[in-house]
Amino acid sequence: MKIAVSSIKPFTPSRNFCYLVRVDKAQGWWIEYIVDISPLSPHLYCLFTERYDLRFVRQNFFMVSFYSLDALLGGKHLYEPEPRMRYSKDELQEMLLKGIGEAIAIFIQEHAPCVLIALPARPGLARIYDRLLNAQAMYSGYRYITHYKEDGIYVIEKR
């Protein structure tokens, strides 16, 4: 399986940072994912103001999402699994860590966000984000914040 990650311009005018992850399998199957990292939406600030100052949240929190390019362009639900790739468990883990994880790592290296969060849309994504952000925290000098995990929010912050 071959995985390539590249930075791309957002599809709409925004302050988002986008990355394209292309996965090619030996059978000739391929898919492209968008990793979208955006400033935290104002309606989510209240989730963090108990622990952080509102101004800090507004200026330093980013949220990561990923979805297939086909879902984005084809009007499908963004967060549904993509069955056509038929990932084995090992292939799925490889795609997540080398593809989505690499996009997150590039963002961290280039922009050094103070806090990066993920809010999964379904339980399967929760396990994925837990694994991804935990790995990123270990390799990038960030700290994995478990305080929010019980609420289904996955957070890493700069040490």
Short mmCIF file of C-alpha atoms in Angstrom, two decimals:
data_model
loop_
_atom_site.label_atom_id
_atom_site.label_comp_id
_atom_site.label_asym_id
_atom_site.label_seq_id
_atom_site.Cartn_x
_atom_site.Cartn_y
_atom_site.Cartn_z
CA MET A 1 0.00 0.00 0.00
CA LYS A 2 1.36 3.42 -0.98
CA ILE A 3 0.39 6.54 0.99
CA ALA A 4 1.18 10.13 -0.06
CA VAL A 5 0.38 13.32 1.88
CA SER A 6 0.41 16.84 0.46
CA SER A 7 -0.81 20.25 1.52
CA ILE A 8 -3.63 21.71 -0.59
CA LYS A 9 -5.63 24.93 -0.69
CA PRO A 10 -8.99 24.79 1.09
CA PHE A 11 -12.02 24.31 -1.16
CA THR A 12 -13.67 27.46 0.18
CA PRO A 13 -12.22 30.77 1.37
CA SER A 14 -11.43 30.09 5.02
CA ARG A 15 -8.74 29.98 7.64
CA ASN A 16 -8.57 26.20 7.35
CA PHE A 17 -5.51 24.12 6.56
CA CYS A 18 -6.12 21.17 4.26
CA TYR A 19 -4.09 18.12 3.35
CA LEU A 20 -4.71 15.50 0.70
CA VAL A 21 -3.93 11.90 1.64
CA ARG A 22 -3.86 9.50 -1.30
CA VAL A 23 -3.89 5.76 -0.65
CA ASP A 24 -3.08 3.31 -3.46
CA LYS A 25 -3.49 -0.43 -3.00
CA ALA A 26 -1.81 -3.12 -5.08
CA GLN A 27 -5.15 -4.23 -6.54
CA GLY A 28 -5.38 -0.90 -8.36
CA TRP A 29 -7.82 0.58 -5.86
CA TRP A 30 -7.18 4.10 -4.65
CA ILE A 31 -8.88 6.77 -2.59
CA GLU A 32 -8.14 10.33 -1.50
CA TYR A 33 -8.93 11.75 1.91
CA ILE A 34 -9.08 15.37 3.01
CA VAL A 35 -7.63 16.21 6.41
CA ASP A 36 -9.20 19.53 7.37
CA ILE A 37 -7.72 21.48 10.29
CA SER A 38 -9.61 24.61 11.24
CA PRO A 39 -9.81 27.13 14.06
CA LEU A 40 -12.25 25.94 16.70
CA SER A 41 -15.84 26.98 15.99
CA PRO A 42 -17.11 29.67 18.40
CA HIS A 43 -20.07 27.53 19.50
CA LEU A 44 -17.54 25.05 20.97
CA TYR A 45 -15.55 27.57 23.04
CA CYS A 46 -17.72 26.89 26.10
CA LEU A 47 -16.41 23.30 26.25
CA PHE A 48 -12.96 24.59 27.14
CA THR A 49 -13.42 27.87 29.05
CA GLU A 50 -13.63 26.02 32.36
CA ARG A 51 -9.97 25.09 31.96
CA TYR A 52 -8.65 27.77 29.56
CA ASP A 53 -9.11 31.52 29.16
CA LEU A 54 -11.64 32.42 26.43
CA ARG A 55 -9.12 34.58 24.56
CA PHE A 56 -6.62 31.70 24.57
CA VAL A 57 -9.25 29.29 23.23
CA ARG A 58 -10.28 31.73 20.50
CA GLN A 59 -6.69 32.25 19.30
CA ASN A 60 -5.04 28.90 19.86
CA PHE A 61 -7.47 25.99 19.45
CA PHE A 62 -7.69 24.03 16.19
CA MET A 63 -9.92 21.11 15.29
CA VAL A 64 -9.03 18.21 12.99
CA SER A 65 -11.46 16.29 10.77
CA PHE A 66 -10.94 13.90 7.88
CA TYR A 67 -13.21 12.45 5.22
CA SER A 68 -12.98 10.98 1.76
CA LEU A 69 -12.77 13.40 -1.15
CA ASP A 70 -15.57 11.41 -2.85
CA ALA A 71 -17.88 12.08 0.10
CA LEU A 72 -17.05 15.77 0.03
CA LEU A 73 -17.59 16.19 -3.70
CA GLY A 74 -20.38 13.63 -4.09
CA GLY A 75 -22.70 14.83 -1.37
CA LYS A 76 -22.35 11.63 0.68
CA HIS A 77 -22.23 11.65 4.45
CA LEU A 78 -18.70 12.82 5.28
CA TYR A 79 -18.01 10.49 8.15
CA GLU A 80 -19.15 7.13 6.82
CA PRO A 81 -16.50 4.42 6.34
CA GLU A 82 -15.34 3.86 2.77
CA PRO A 83 -16.02 0.15 2.03
CA ARG A 84 -14.57 -0.01 -1.48
CA MET A 85 -10.97 -0.03 -0.18
CA ARG A 86 -11.53 -3.20 1.85
CA TYR A 87 -8.83 -2.33 4.38
CA SER A 88 -7.51 -5.11 6.56
CA LYS A 89 -7.04 -4.13 10.21
CA ASP A 90 -3.30 -3.61 9.60
CA GLU A 91 -3.92 -1.57 6.43
CA LEU A 92 -6.43 0.64 8.21
CA GLN A 93 -3.95 1.32 11.00
CA GLU A 94 -1.23 2.07 8.43
CA MET A 95 -3.51 4.46 6.54
CA LEU A 96 -4.43 6.24 9.75
CA LEU A 97 -0.94 6.60 11.17
CA LYS A 98 1.00 7.20 7.94
CA GLY A 99 -1.70 9.15 6.14
CA ILE A 100 -3.94 11.08 8.52
CA GLY A 101 -1.25 11.10 11.22
CA GLU A 102 1.34 12.49 8.81
CA ALA A 103 -1.00 15.32 7.81
CA ILE A 104 -1.47 16.20 11.49
CA ALA A 105 2.30 16.01 12.04
CA ILE A 106 2.94 18.39 9.11
CA PHE A 107 0.40 20.85 10.52
CA ILE A 108 2.03 20.68 13.97
CA GLN A 109 5.52 21.22 12.51
CA GLU A 110 4.49 24.12 10.28
CA HIS A 111 2.01 25.94 12.53
CA ALA A 112 2.78 24.82 16.11
CA PRO A 113 -0.80 25.08 17.38
CA CYS A 114 -1.15 25.35 21.14
CA VAL A 115 -4.10 22.95 21.22
CA LEU A 116 -5.46 20.48 18.67
CA ILE A 117 -8.77 18.71 19.23
CA ALA A 118 -10.93 16.10 17.55
CA LEU A 119 -14.67 15.59 18.04
CA PRO A 120 -15.66 12.26 16.51
CA ALA A 121 -19.02 12.01 14.74
CA ARG A 122 -19.40 8.30 15.58
CA PRO A 123 -17.88 5.72 17.99
CA GLY A 124 -15.52 4.21 15.40
CA LEU A 125 -13.98 7.61 14.83
CA ALA A 126 -13.48 8.03 18.58
CA ARG A 127 -11.08 5.09 18.66
CA ILE A 128 -9.30 6.44 15.59
CA TYR A 129 -8.84 9.95 17.00
CA ASP A 130 -7.77 8.54 20.36
CA ARG A 131 -5.03 6.51 18.66
CA LEU A 132 -4.00 9.32 16.29
CA LEU A 133 -3.73 12.11 18.84
CA ASN A 134 -2.08 9.87 21.41
CA ALA A 135 0.59 8.93 18.85
CA GLN A 136 1.02 12.58 17.79
CA ALA A 137 1.47 13.66 21.39
CA MET A 138 4.25 11.09 21.89
CA TYR A 139 6.17 12.03 18.75
CA SER A 140 5.70 15.79 18.64
CA GLY A 141 6.35 16.97 22.18
CA TYR A 142 2.67 17.56 22.92
CA ARG A 143 0.74 16.33 25.93
CA TYR A 144 -2.37 14.16 25.54
CA ILE A 145 -5.11 15.65 27.74
CA THR A 146 -7.34 12.90 29.15
CA HIS A 147 -9.64 15.32 31.00
CA TYR A 148 -12.00 15.57 27.99
CA LYS A 149 -11.81 11.95 26.79
CA GLU A 150 -14.75 10.89 28.95
CA ASP A 151 -16.86 13.42 27.02
CA GLY A 152 -15.68 12.06 23.67
CA ILE A 153 -13.33 14.98 22.99
CA TYR A 154 -9.72 14.20 22.14
CA VAL A 155 -7.16 16.90 22.94
CA ILE A 156 -3.42 17.43 22.69
CA GLU A 157 -1.66 20.58 23.84
CA LYS A 158 1.82 22.00 23.51
CA ARG A 159 3.97 21.31 26.57
#
